[in-house]
Amino acid sequence: MKIIFYGTRDYDHLYFDVLAADPDYGCTIKFLAANLDPDTAQLAAGGDAVCAFVNSDCGAETLSVLAKAGIKLLLMRCAGYNNVDLAAAKANGITVMRVPGYSPEAVAEHAMALAQAANRRICKAYIKVRNNNFALDGLLGQNFYGACAGIVGTGRIGAAMARICHGFGMNVLCYDMYKNPEVETFARYVSLEELLQKADLVSLHCPLTEGTHHMINKDTIAMMRDSAILVNTSRGGLIDTDALIEALRARKFGGVGLDVYEDEDDQVFQDFSDDVLENEVVPVLLSFPNVVITSHQAFFTRTALQSIAAITLENARAFARGEELKNEVKA
């Protein structure tokens, strides 16, 4: 199998090169720096599969071009697939596979890091000390020990975050349509309304769907405590950005930690340090002293990268051999 790998970064070679050299996987990889979209999809001609990421355009137009180029398999090297038009993939005879559980702990640990950074004003404190300012003004936080954590979505990542919060000595409340037996041993499932009303820390770990789009909005924000910490390491569309900014201006939150945000696709993983951002979301959010934003990096650990590479190539091998496709995503 020949895999056309889109959106290549130097770190992608760390494990994909090693595993692709293993004859058991039976594949070769052509690495492209260009990201996948309708214009670059034709570069997949001559390949059997393409490998894409969270910021790839996997819409109907792109999938149509890929199908005409002979592509039968779309390998998403990530857990999320909200950027894939599954109906169009099915119509074009393209199988979609993903990596559902590369390293839940990597994302959960980053979520807690964001929560702590926002709560204890770590970024602001670092800048102050760099400027020889050791005053504590503006750095007051709150204890997590004995506080209430609200985990929205208790799949693998949400469950990992729940364990971390429990380890911090927090009382853990959870909301999910499907209860996780592992989490129930130390946490309590409640309604979303009760969770938002009681939680001192609200951490989002659910997929982006029509039902969860803007689940954190003006009305649900009003339910939350004024001192609450809000963290999102899932998908930006879970939060209504306009409502979030309005709430921040009203001094609603104790802190906000975001690894994802709305309309990030055109700038995620790119270097704009010598340019001007067209997207105004980040500059506006960063104008608030209690907001911490990172660059969609929650997954970015050595353990996670190795697991992503292994599962992605295992998906390709299973498809090539006609084996059971455990990680297939269906419309």
PDB file of C-alpha atoms in Angstrom, residues 25-328:
ATOM      1  CA  TYR A  25       3.095  -3.236   7.663  1.00  0.00           C
ATOM      2  CA  GLY A  26       3.647  -3.629   3.921  1.00  0.00           C
ATOM      3  CA  CYS A  27       3.467   0.044   3.035  1.00  0.00           C
ATOM      4  CA  THR A  28       5.411   2.983   1.700  1.00  0.00           C
ATOM      5  CA  ILE A  29       4.739   6.589   2.635  1.00  0.00           C
ATOM      6  CA  LYS A  30       5.065   9.673   0.463  1.00  0.00           C
ATOM      7  CA  PHE A  31       5.298  12.698   2.739  1.00  0.00           C
ATOM      8  CA  LEU A  32       3.845  16.020   1.576  1.00  0.00           C
ATOM      9  CA  ALA A  33       4.226  19.332   3.388  1.00  0.00           C
ATOM     10  CA  ALA A  34       0.997  20.575   1.811  1.00  0.00           C
ATOM     11  CA  ASN A  35      -2.183  20.088   3.768  1.00  0.00           C
ATOM     12  CA  LEU A  36      -5.138  18.226   2.295  1.00  0.00           C
ATOM     13  CA  ASP A  37      -7.777  20.321   0.519  1.00  0.00           C
ATOM     14  CA  PRO A  38      -9.554  20.274  -2.868  1.00  0.00           C
ATOM     15  CA  ASP A  39      -6.510  21.780  -4.625  1.00  0.00           C
ATOM     16  CA  THR A  40      -3.903  19.410  -3.157  1.00  0.00           C
ATOM     17  CA  ALA A  41      -6.041  16.256  -3.256  1.00  0.00           C
ATOM     18  CA  GLN A  42      -4.933  15.556  -6.846  1.00  0.00           C
ATOM     19  CA  LEU A  43      -1.385  15.037  -5.503  1.00  0.00           C
ATOM     20  CA  ALA A  44      -2.634  11.708  -4.154  1.00  0.00           C
ATOM     21  CA  ALA A  45      -2.781  10.237  -7.683  1.00  0.00           C
ATOM     22  CA  GLY A  46      -0.863   6.982  -7.747  1.00  0.00           C
ATOM     23  CA  GLY A  47      -1.516   6.278  -4.074  1.00  0.00           C
ATOM     24  CA  ASP A  48      -3.849   3.830  -2.389  1.00  0.00           C
ATOM     25  CA  ALA A  49      -4.588   5.800   0.767  1.00  0.00           C
ATOM     26  CA  VAL A  50      -4.145   9.268   2.208  1.00  0.00           C
ATOM     27  CA  CYS A  51      -3.264  10.195   5.762  1.00  0.00           C
ATOM     28  CA  ALA A  52      -4.801  13.411   7.109  1.00  0.00           C
ATOM     29  CA  PHE A  53      -5.016  15.338  10.372  1.00  0.00           C
ATOM     30  CA  VAL A  54      -7.455  17.485  12.345  1.00  0.00           C
ATOM     31  CA  ASN A  55      -6.814  20.606  10.252  1.00  0.00           C
ATOM     32  CA  SER A  56      -7.280  18.890   6.881  1.00  0.00           C
ATOM     33  CA  ASP A  57     -10.184  19.721   4.595  1.00  0.00           C
ATOM     34  CA  CYS A  58     -11.922  16.391   4.165  1.00  0.00           C
ATOM     35  CA  GLY A  59     -15.124  17.788   2.749  1.00  0.00           C
ATOM     36  CA  ALA A  60     -17.167  16.528  -0.186  1.00  0.00           C
ATOM     37  CA  GLU A  61     -15.122  18.322  -2.860  1.00  0.00           C
ATOM     38  CA  THR A  62     -11.823  16.988  -1.531  1.00  0.00           C
ATOM     39  CA  LEU A  63     -13.162  13.445  -1.243  1.00  0.00           C
ATOM     40  CA  SER A  64     -14.479  13.563  -4.801  1.00  0.00           C
ATOM     41  CA  VAL A  65     -11.022  14.509  -6.095  1.00  0.00           C
ATOM     42  CA  LEU A  66      -9.413  11.768  -3.998  1.00  0.00           C
ATOM     43  CA  ALA A  67     -11.821   9.172  -5.363  1.00  0.00           C
ATOM     44  CA  LYS A  68     -11.026  10.188  -8.942  1.00  0.00           C
ATOM     45  CA  ALA A  69      -7.331   9.799  -8.060  1.00  0.00           C
ATOM     46  CA  GLY A  70      -7.989   6.201  -7.050  1.00  0.00           C
ATOM     47  CA  ILE A  71      -7.916   6.627  -3.279  1.00  0.00           C
ATOM     48  CA  LYS A  72      -9.896   4.017  -1.364  1.00  0.00           C
ATOM     49  CA  LEU A  73      -8.833   4.736   2.220  1.00  0.00           C
ATOM     50  CA  LEU A  74      -8.690   7.891   4.348  1.00  0.00           C
ATOM     51  CA  LEU A  75      -6.514   7.437   7.432  1.00  0.00           C
ATOM     52  CA  MET A  76      -7.158  10.088  10.074  1.00  0.00           C
ATOM     53  CA  ARG A  77      -4.139  10.195  12.386  1.00  0.00           C
ATOM     54  CA  CYS A  78      -6.276  11.596  15.192  1.00  0.00           C
ATOM     55  CA  ALA A  79      -9.339  10.696  17.223  1.00  0.00           C
ATOM     56  CA  GLY A  80     -11.688  13.377  15.921  1.00  0.00           C
ATOM     57  CA  TYR A  81     -13.320  13.257  12.501  1.00  0.00           C
ATOM     58  CA  ASN A  82     -15.689  16.234  12.527  1.00  0.00           C
ATOM     59  CA  ASN A  83     -13.792  17.630   9.518  1.00  0.00           C
ATOM     60  CA  VAL A  84     -14.705  14.559   7.424  1.00  0.00           C
ATOM     61  CA  ASP A  85     -17.878  14.459   5.326  1.00  0.00           C
ATOM     62  CA  LEU A  86     -18.746  10.838   6.068  1.00  0.00           C
ATOM     63  CA  ALA A  87     -21.713  10.767   3.696  1.00  0.00           C
ATOM     64  CA  ALA A  88     -19.485  11.974   0.845  1.00  0.00           C
ATOM     65  CA  ALA A  89     -16.824   9.423   1.773  1.00  0.00           C
ATOM     66  CA  LYS A  90     -19.367   6.627   1.558  1.00  0.00           C
ATOM     67  CA  ALA A  91     -20.739   7.932  -1.737  1.00  0.00           C
ATOM     68  CA  ASN A  92     -17.196   8.000  -3.170  1.00  0.00           C
ATOM     69  CA  GLY A  93     -16.320   4.517  -1.932  1.00  0.00           C
ATOM     70  CA  ILE A  94     -13.699   5.775   0.523  1.00  0.00           C
ATOM     71  CA  THR A  95     -13.285   4.004   3.849  1.00  0.00           C
ATOM     72  CA  VAL A  96     -12.510   6.301   6.783  1.00  0.00           C
ATOM     73  CA  MET A  97     -10.466   5.099   9.757  1.00  0.00           C
ATOM     74  CA  ARG A  98      -9.217   6.944  12.818  1.00  0.00           C
ATOM     75  CA  VAL A  99      -7.071   6.578  15.938  1.00  0.00           C
ATOM     76  CA  PRO A 100      -9.568   6.563  18.815  1.00  0.00           C
ATOM     77  CA  GLY A 101      -7.252   6.028  21.781  1.00  0.00           C
ATOM     78  CA  TYR A 102      -3.653   7.011  21.060  1.00  0.00           C
ATOM     79  CA  SER A 103      -2.903   8.398  24.546  1.00  0.00           C
ATOM     80  CA  PRO A 104      -5.839   9.612  26.618  1.00  0.00           C
ATOM     81  CA  GLU A 105      -3.472  10.554  29.415  1.00  0.00           C
ATOM     82  CA  ALA A 106      -1.524  12.946  27.177  1.00  0.00           C
ATOM     83  CA  VAL A 107      -4.615  15.061  26.515  1.00  0.00           C
ATOM     84  CA  ALA A 108      -5.929  14.797  30.066  1.00  0.00           C
ATOM     85  CA  GLU A 109      -2.590  15.842  31.566  1.00  0.00           C
ATOM     86  CA  HIS A 110      -2.533  18.888  29.290  1.00  0.00           C
ATOM     87  CA  ALA A 111      -6.089  19.729  30.330  1.00  0.00           C
ATOM     88  CA  MET A 112      -5.028  19.758  33.970  1.00  0.00           C
ATOM     89  CA  ALA A 113      -1.950  21.808  33.069  1.00  0.00           C
ATOM     90  CA  LEU A 114      -4.223  24.394  31.431  1.00  0.00           C
ATOM     91  CA  ALA A 115      -6.506  24.381  34.446  1.00  0.00           C
ATOM     92  CA  GLN A 116      -3.598  24.969  36.800  1.00  0.00           C
ATOM     93  CA  ALA A 117      -2.023  27.619  34.571  1.00  0.00           C
ATOM     94  CA  ALA A 118      -5.295  29.530  34.305  1.00  0.00           C
ATOM     95  CA  ASN A 119      -6.090  29.136  37.990  1.00  0.00           C
ATOM     96  CA  ARG A 120      -2.679  30.138  39.368  1.00  0.00           C
ATOM     97  CA  ARG A 121      -1.916  32.679  36.608  1.00  0.00           C
ATOM     98  CA  ILE A 122       1.292  30.849  35.706  1.00  0.00           C
ATOM     99  CA  CYS A 123       1.828  32.677  32.399  1.00  0.00           C
ATOM    100  CA  LYS A 124       1.301  36.083  33.984  1.00  0.00           C
ATOM    101  CA  ALA A 125       3.566  35.167  36.912  1.00  0.00           C
ATOM    102  CA  TYR A 126       6.325  34.033  34.557  1.00  0.00           C
ATOM    103  CA  ILE A 127       6.244  37.314  32.637  1.00  0.00           C
ATOM    104  CA  LYS A 128       6.249  39.341  35.872  1.00  0.00           C
ATOM    105  CA  VAL A 129       9.307  37.512  37.214  1.00  0.00           C
ATOM    106  CA  ARG A 130      11.085  37.881  33.865  1.00  0.00           C
ATOM    107  CA  ASN A 131      10.646  41.629  34.380  1.00  0.00           C
ATOM    108  CA  ASN A 132      11.972  41.405  37.948  1.00  0.00           C
ATOM    109  CA  ASN A 133       8.486  41.969  39.348  1.00  0.00           C
ATOM    110  CA  PHE A 134       7.945  39.662  42.317  1.00  0.00           C
ATOM    111  CA  ALA A 135       4.715  41.232  43.561  1.00  0.00           C
ATOM    112  CA  LEU A 136       1.796  38.825  44.007  1.00  0.00           C
ATOM    113  CA  ASP A 137      -0.886  41.241  42.802  1.00  0.00           C
ATOM    114  CA  GLY A 138      -3.186  39.617  40.232  1.00  0.00           C
ATOM    115  CA  LEU A 139      -1.966  36.079  40.906  1.00  0.00           C
ATOM    116  CA  LEU A 140      -4.528  34.874  43.441  1.00  0.00           C
ATOM    117  CA  GLY A 141      -5.891  31.398  42.682  1.00  0.00           C
ATOM    118  CA  GLN A 142      -7.977  28.768  44.423  1.00  0.00           C
ATOM    119  CA  ASN A 143      -7.326  25.303  45.845  1.00  0.00           C
ATOM    120  CA  PHE A 144      -8.347  22.361  43.691  1.00  0.00           C
ATOM    121  CA  TYR A 145      -8.141  20.026  46.680  1.00  0.00           C
ATOM    122  CA  GLY A 146     -11.651  19.654  48.068  1.00  0.00           C
ATOM    123  CA  ALA A 147     -13.167  21.545  45.129  1.00  0.00           C
ATOM    124  CA  CYS A 148     -15.616  20.101  42.602  1.00  0.00           C
ATOM    125  CA  ALA A 149     -14.544  18.958  39.131  1.00  0.00           C
ATOM    126  CA  GLY A 150     -17.100  18.629  36.344  1.00  0.00           C
ATOM    127  CA  ILE A 151     -16.086  16.301  33.504  1.00  0.00           C
ATOM    128  CA  VAL A 152     -18.229  16.619  30.372  1.00  0.00           C
ATOM    129  CA  GLY A 153     -17.736  13.447  28.353  1.00  0.00           C
ATOM    130  CA  THR A 154     -16.271  10.342  29.978  1.00  0.00           C
ATOM    131  CA  GLY A 155     -14.720   8.441  27.112  1.00  0.00           C
ATOM    132  CA  ARG A 156     -11.061   7.501  27.361  1.00  0.00           C
ATOM    133  CA  ILE A 157      -9.784  11.070  27.678  1.00  0.00           C
ATOM    134  CA  GLY A 158     -12.566  12.234  29.960  1.00  0.00           C
ATOM    135  CA  ALA A 159     -12.046   9.194  32.194  1.00  0.00           C
ATOM    136  CA  ALA A 160      -8.317   9.968  32.381  1.00  0.00           C
ATOM    137  CA  MET A 161      -9.096  13.565  33.378  1.00  0.00           C
ATOM    138  CA  ALA A 162     -11.567  12.323  35.984  1.00  0.00           C
ATOM    139  CA  ARG A 163      -8.849  10.113  37.499  1.00  0.00           C
ATOM    140  CA  ILE A 164      -6.446  13.067  37.625  1.00  0.00           C
ATOM    141  CA  CYS A 165      -9.030  15.273  39.347  1.00  0.00           C
ATOM    142  CA  HIS A 166      -9.806  12.491  41.811  1.00  0.00           C
ATOM    143  CA  GLY A 167      -6.078  12.205  42.510  1.00  0.00           C
ATOM    144  CA  PHE A 168      -6.007  15.924  43.283  1.00  0.00           C
ATOM    145  CA  GLY A 169      -8.566  15.294  46.006  1.00  0.00           C
ATOM    146  CA  MET A 170     -11.448  16.821  44.075  1.00  0.00           C
ATOM    147  CA  ASN A 171     -15.065  15.709  44.195  1.00  0.00           C
ATOM    148  CA  VAL A 172     -15.791  14.550  40.646  1.00  0.00           C
ATOM    149  CA  LEU A 173     -19.108  15.006  38.841  1.00  0.00           C
ATOM    150  CA  CYS A 174     -19.589  13.660  35.316  1.00  0.00           C
ATOM    151  CA  TYR A 175     -22.003  14.113  32.471  1.00  0.00           C
ATOM    152  CA  ASP A 176     -22.302  11.727  29.527  1.00  0.00           C
ATOM    153  CA  MET A 177     -25.066   9.968  27.623  1.00  0.00           C
ATOM    154  CA  TYR A 178     -23.225   6.706  28.296  1.00  0.00           C
ATOM    155  CA  LYS A 179     -21.881   5.986  31.771  1.00  0.00           C
ATOM    156  CA  ASN A 180     -18.343   4.660  32.153  1.00  0.00           C
ATOM    157  CA  PRO A 181     -18.266   1.908  34.839  1.00  0.00           C
ATOM    158  CA  GLU A 182     -14.627   2.698  35.621  1.00  0.00           C
ATOM    159  CA  VAL A 183     -15.469   6.314  36.431  1.00  0.00           C
ATOM    160  CA  GLU A 184     -18.522   5.397  38.511  1.00  0.00           C
ATOM    161  CA  THR A 185     -16.263   3.832  41.157  1.00  0.00           C
ATOM    162  CA  PHE A 186     -15.139   7.274  42.341  1.00  0.00           C
ATOM    163  CA  ALA A 187     -17.354   9.839  40.588  1.00  0.00           C
ATOM    164  CA  ARG A 188     -21.053  10.619  40.308  1.00  0.00           C
ATOM    165  CA  TYR A 189     -23.035  11.116  37.102  1.00  0.00           C
ATOM    166  CA  VAL A 190     -25.398  14.081  37.100  1.00  0.00           C
ATOM    167  CA  SER A 191     -27.270  16.206  34.589  1.00  0.00           C
ATOM    168  CA  LEU A 192     -25.320  18.814  32.630  1.00  0.00           C
ATOM    169  CA  GLU A 193     -27.240  21.548  34.418  1.00  0.00           C
ATOM    170  CA  GLU A 194     -26.277  20.235  37.875  1.00  0.00           C
ATOM    171  CA  LEU A 195     -22.656  19.781  36.810  1.00  0.00           C
ATOM    172  CA  LEU A 196     -22.366  23.346  35.537  1.00  0.00           C
ATOM    173  CA  GLN A 197     -24.016  24.737  38.660  1.00  0.00           C
ATOM    174  CA  LYS A 198     -21.749  22.888  41.117  1.00  0.00           C
ATOM    175  CA  ALA A 199     -18.359  22.508  39.396  1.00  0.00           C
ATOM    176  CA  ASP A 200     -15.375  24.706  40.254  1.00  0.00           C
ATOM    177  CA  LEU A 201     -13.548  23.199  37.268  1.00  0.00           C
ATOM    178  CA  VAL A 202     -15.414  22.309  34.054  1.00  0.00           C
ATOM    179  CA  SER A 203     -13.381  20.287  31.544  1.00  0.00           C
ATOM    180  CA  LEU A 204     -14.791  19.393  28.113  1.00  0.00           C
ATOM    181  CA  HIS A 205     -13.987  15.974  26.625  1.00  0.00           C
ATOM    182  CA  CYS A 206     -16.766  15.196  24.161  1.00  0.00           C
ATOM    183  CA  PRO A 207     -16.797  15.012  20.355  1.00  0.00           C
ATOM    184  CA  LEU A 208     -18.111  17.872  18.246  1.00  0.00           C
ATOM    185  CA  THR A 209     -21.508  16.940  16.793  1.00  0.00           C
ATOM    186  CA  GLU A 210     -24.685  18.776  15.897  1.00  0.00           C
ATOM    187  CA  GLY A 211     -25.872  18.063  19.420  1.00  0.00           C
ATOM    188  CA  THR A 212     -22.748  19.330  21.200  1.00  0.00           C
ATOM    189  CA  HIS A 213     -22.024  22.355  18.984  1.00  0.00           C
ATOM    190  CA  HIS A 214     -22.003  25.447  21.226  1.00  0.00           C
ATOM    191  CA  MET A 215     -23.041  23.396  24.239  1.00  0.00           C
ATOM    192  CA  ILE A 216     -21.231  26.073  26.258  1.00  0.00           C
ATOM    193  CA  ASN A 217     -23.253  29.129  25.317  1.00  0.00           C
ATOM    194  CA  LYS A 218     -24.803  32.200  26.911  1.00  0.00           C
ATOM    195  CA  ASP A 219     -27.432  30.151  28.743  1.00  0.00           C
ATOM    196  CA  THR A 220     -25.146  27.384  30.004  1.00  0.00           C
ATOM    197  CA  ILE A 221     -22.439  29.886  30.992  1.00  0.00           C
ATOM    198  CA  ALA A 222     -25.045  31.646  33.130  1.00  0.00           C
ATOM    199  CA  MET A 223     -25.489  28.402  35.077  1.00  0.00           C
ATOM    200  CA  MET A 224     -21.806  28.245  35.991  1.00  0.00           C
ATOM    201  CA  ARG A 225     -20.135  29.670  39.072  1.00  0.00           C
ATOM    202  CA  ASP A 226     -18.532  33.063  38.624  1.00  0.00           C
ATOM    203  CA  SER A 227     -15.240  31.641  39.932  1.00  0.00           C
ATOM    204  CA  ALA A 228     -15.295  28.506  37.753  1.00  0.00           C
ATOM    205  CA  ILE A 229     -12.336  27.381  35.645  1.00  0.00           C
ATOM    206  CA  LEU A 230     -13.330  26.315  32.101  1.00  0.00           C
ATOM    207  CA  VAL A 231     -11.017  24.057  30.080  1.00  0.00           C
ATOM    208  CA  ASN A 232     -11.427  22.787  26.514  1.00  0.00           C
ATOM    209  CA  THR A 233      -9.016  20.315  24.908  1.00  0.00           C
ATOM    210  CA  SER A 234     -11.608  18.693  22.645  1.00  0.00           C
ATOM    211  CA  ARG A 235     -12.952  20.838  19.787  1.00  0.00           C
ATOM    212  CA  GLY A 236     -13.340  24.595  19.570  1.00  0.00           C
ATOM    213  CA  GLY A 237     -16.936  24.425  18.374  1.00  0.00           C
ATOM    214  CA  LEU A 238     -18.107  23.144  21.746  1.00  0.00           C
ATOM    215  CA  ILE A 239     -17.906  26.731  23.011  1.00  0.00           C
ATOM    216  CA  ASP A 240     -19.726  29.747  21.573  1.00  0.00           C
ATOM    217  CA  THR A 241     -16.771  32.138  21.353  1.00  0.00           C
ATOM    218  CA  ASP A 242     -18.898  35.300  21.341  1.00  0.00           C
ATOM    219  CA  ALA A 243     -20.701  34.172  24.490  1.00  0.00           C
ATOM    220  CA  LEU A 244     -17.364  33.276  26.122  1.00  0.00           C
ATOM    221  CA  ILE A 245     -15.870  36.702  25.372  1.00  0.00           C
ATOM    222  CA  GLU A 246     -18.992  38.436  26.642  1.00  0.00           C
ATOM    223  CA  ALA A 247     -18.783  36.428  29.872  1.00  0.00           C
ATOM    224  CA  LEU A 248     -15.080  37.180  30.294  1.00  0.00           C
ATOM    225  CA  ARG A 249     -15.767  40.891  29.918  1.00  0.00           C
ATOM    226  CA  ALA A 250     -18.347  40.521  32.679  1.00  0.00           C
ATOM    227  CA  ARG A 251     -15.639  38.852  34.840  1.00  0.00           C
ATOM    228  CA  LYS A 252     -17.598  35.608  34.876  1.00  0.00           C
ATOM    229  CA  PHE A 253     -14.760  33.069  35.054  1.00  0.00           C
ATOM    230  CA  GLY A 254     -11.988  32.409  37.514  1.00  0.00           C
ATOM    231  CA  GLY A 255      -9.955  31.252  34.533  1.00  0.00           C
ATOM    232  CA  VAL A 256     -10.188  29.733  31.052  1.00  0.00           C
ATOM    233  CA  GLY A 257      -7.748  27.286  29.464  1.00  0.00           C
ATOM    234  CA  LEU A 258      -8.109  26.511  25.754  1.00  0.00           C
ATOM    235  CA  ASP A 259      -6.085  24.199  23.564  1.00  0.00           C
ATOM    236  CA  VAL A 260      -8.704  24.547  20.823  1.00  0.00           C
ATOM    237  CA  TYR A 261     -10.939  27.368  19.677  1.00  0.00           C
ATOM    238  CA  GLU A 262     -13.392  28.138  16.881  1.00  0.00           C
ATOM    239  CA  ASP A 263     -12.075  28.805  13.372  1.00  0.00           C
ATOM    240  CA  GLU A 264      -8.557  27.656  14.220  1.00  0.00           C
ATOM    241  CA  ASP A 265      -8.065  25.519  11.099  1.00  0.00           C
ATOM    242  CA  ASP A 266      -6.334  28.151   8.964  1.00  0.00           C
ATOM    243  CA  GLN A 267      -3.684  28.884  11.577  1.00  0.00           C
ATOM    244  CA  VAL A 268      -3.298  25.747  13.692  1.00  0.00           C
ATOM    245  CA  PHE A 269       0.259  24.337  13.567  1.00  0.00           C
ATOM    246  CA  GLN A 270       1.465  27.340  11.541  1.00  0.00           C
ATOM    247  CA  ASP A 271       4.070  29.984  12.443  1.00  0.00           C
ATOM    248  CA  PHE A 272       2.710  33.536  12.221  1.00  0.00           C
ATOM    249  CA  SER A 273       5.307  35.126  14.493  1.00  0.00           C
ATOM    250  CA  ASP A 274       6.298  37.578  11.728  1.00  0.00           C
ATOM    251  CA  ASP A 275       2.796  38.089  10.402  1.00  0.00           C
ATOM    252  CA  VAL A 276      -0.572  39.519  11.393  1.00  0.00           C
ATOM    253  CA  LEU A 277      -3.338  37.117  12.356  1.00  0.00           C
ATOM    254  CA  GLU A 278      -6.494  37.438  10.290  1.00  0.00           C
ATOM    255  CA  ASN A 279      -8.407  35.501  12.921  1.00  0.00           C
ATOM    256  CA  GLU A 280      -9.234  37.893  15.763  1.00  0.00           C
ATOM    257  CA  VAL A 281     -10.305  35.222  18.250  1.00  0.00           C
ATOM    258  CA  VAL A 282      -6.898  34.561  19.812  1.00  0.00           C
ATOM    259  CA  PRO A 283      -5.804  38.209  20.282  1.00  0.00           C
ATOM    260  CA  VAL A 284      -9.142  39.073  21.883  1.00  0.00           C
ATOM    261  CA  LEU A 285      -9.091  36.067  24.221  1.00  0.00           C
ATOM    262  CA  LEU A 286      -5.470  36.686  25.194  1.00  0.00           C
ATOM    263  CA  SER A 287      -6.356  40.232  26.204  1.00  0.00           C
ATOM    264  CA  PHE A 288      -7.925  38.741  29.331  1.00  0.00           C
ATOM    265  CA  PRO A 289      -5.433  38.065  32.135  1.00  0.00           C
ATOM    266  CA  ASN A 290      -7.151  34.859  33.237  1.00  0.00           C
ATOM    267  CA  VAL A 291      -7.104  33.132  29.820  1.00  0.00           C
ATOM    268  CA  VAL A 292      -4.424  30.658  28.725  1.00  0.00           C
ATOM    269  CA  ILE A 293      -4.305  29.385  25.128  1.00  0.00           C
ATOM    270  CA  THR A 294      -2.049  26.722  23.632  1.00  0.00           C
ATOM    271  CA  SER A 295      -1.627  25.568  20.046  1.00  0.00           C
ATOM    272  CA  HIS A 296      -3.731  22.390  19.807  1.00  0.00           C
ATOM    273  CA  GLN A 297      -0.883  20.499  21.442  1.00  0.00           C
ATOM    274  CA  ALA A 298      -2.627  18.383  24.069  1.00  0.00           C
ATOM    275  CA  PHE A 299      -1.847  15.229  22.077  1.00  0.00           C
ATOM    276  CA  PHE A 300       1.800  16.179  21.564  1.00  0.00           C
ATOM    277  CA  THR A 301       3.878  13.728  23.590  1.00  0.00           C
ATOM    278  CA  ARG A 302       6.330  11.068  22.461  1.00  0.00           C
ATOM    279  CA  THR A 303       4.046   8.339  23.773  1.00  0.00           C
ATOM    280  CA  ALA A 304       1.092   9.713  21.833  1.00  0.00           C
ATOM    281  CA  LEU A 305       3.026  10.194  18.568  1.00  0.00           C
ATOM    282  CA  GLN A 306       4.326   6.627  18.695  1.00  0.00           C
ATOM    283  CA  SER A 307       0.838   5.288  19.370  1.00  0.00           C
ATOM    284  CA  ILE A 308      -0.700   7.395  16.582  1.00  0.00           C
ATOM    285  CA  ALA A 309       1.823   6.064  14.062  1.00  0.00           C
ATOM    286  CA  ALA A 310       1.365   2.447  15.144  1.00  0.00           C
ATOM    287  CA  ILE A 311      -2.444   2.494  15.117  1.00  0.00           C
ATOM    288  CA  THR A 312      -2.594   4.399  11.820  1.00  0.00           C
ATOM    289  CA  LEU A 313      -0.419   1.817  10.077  1.00  0.00           C
ATOM    290  CA  GLU A 314      -2.290  -1.034  11.756  1.00  0.00           C
ATOM    291  CA  ASN A 315      -5.486   0.445  10.304  1.00  0.00           C
ATOM    292  CA  ALA A 316      -3.875   0.530   6.855  1.00  0.00           C
ATOM    293  CA  ARG A 317      -2.666  -3.061   7.195  1.00  0.00           C
ATOM    294  CA  ALA A 318      -6.090  -4.316   8.286  1.00  0.00           C
ATOM    295  CA  PHE A 319      -7.681  -2.623   5.267  1.00  0.00           C
ATOM    296  CA  ALA A 320      -5.105  -4.064   2.860  1.00  0.00           C
ATOM    297  CA  ARG A 321      -5.532  -7.574   4.250  1.00  0.00           C
ATOM    298  CA  GLY A 322      -9.322  -7.447   4.314  1.00  0.00           C
ATOM    299  CA  GLU A 323      -9.388  -7.874   8.072  1.00  0.00           C
ATOM    300  CA  GLU A 324     -11.893  -6.480  10.554  1.00  0.00           C
ATOM    301  CA  LEU A 325     -11.764  -2.666  10.571  1.00  0.00           C
ATOM    302  CA  LYS A 326     -12.074  -1.959  14.280  1.00  0.00           C
ATOM    303  CA  ASN A 327     -11.410   1.755  13.904  1.00  0.00           C
ATOM    304  CA  GLU A 328     -13.609   2.447  10.893  1.00  0.00           C
TER     305      GLU A 328
END
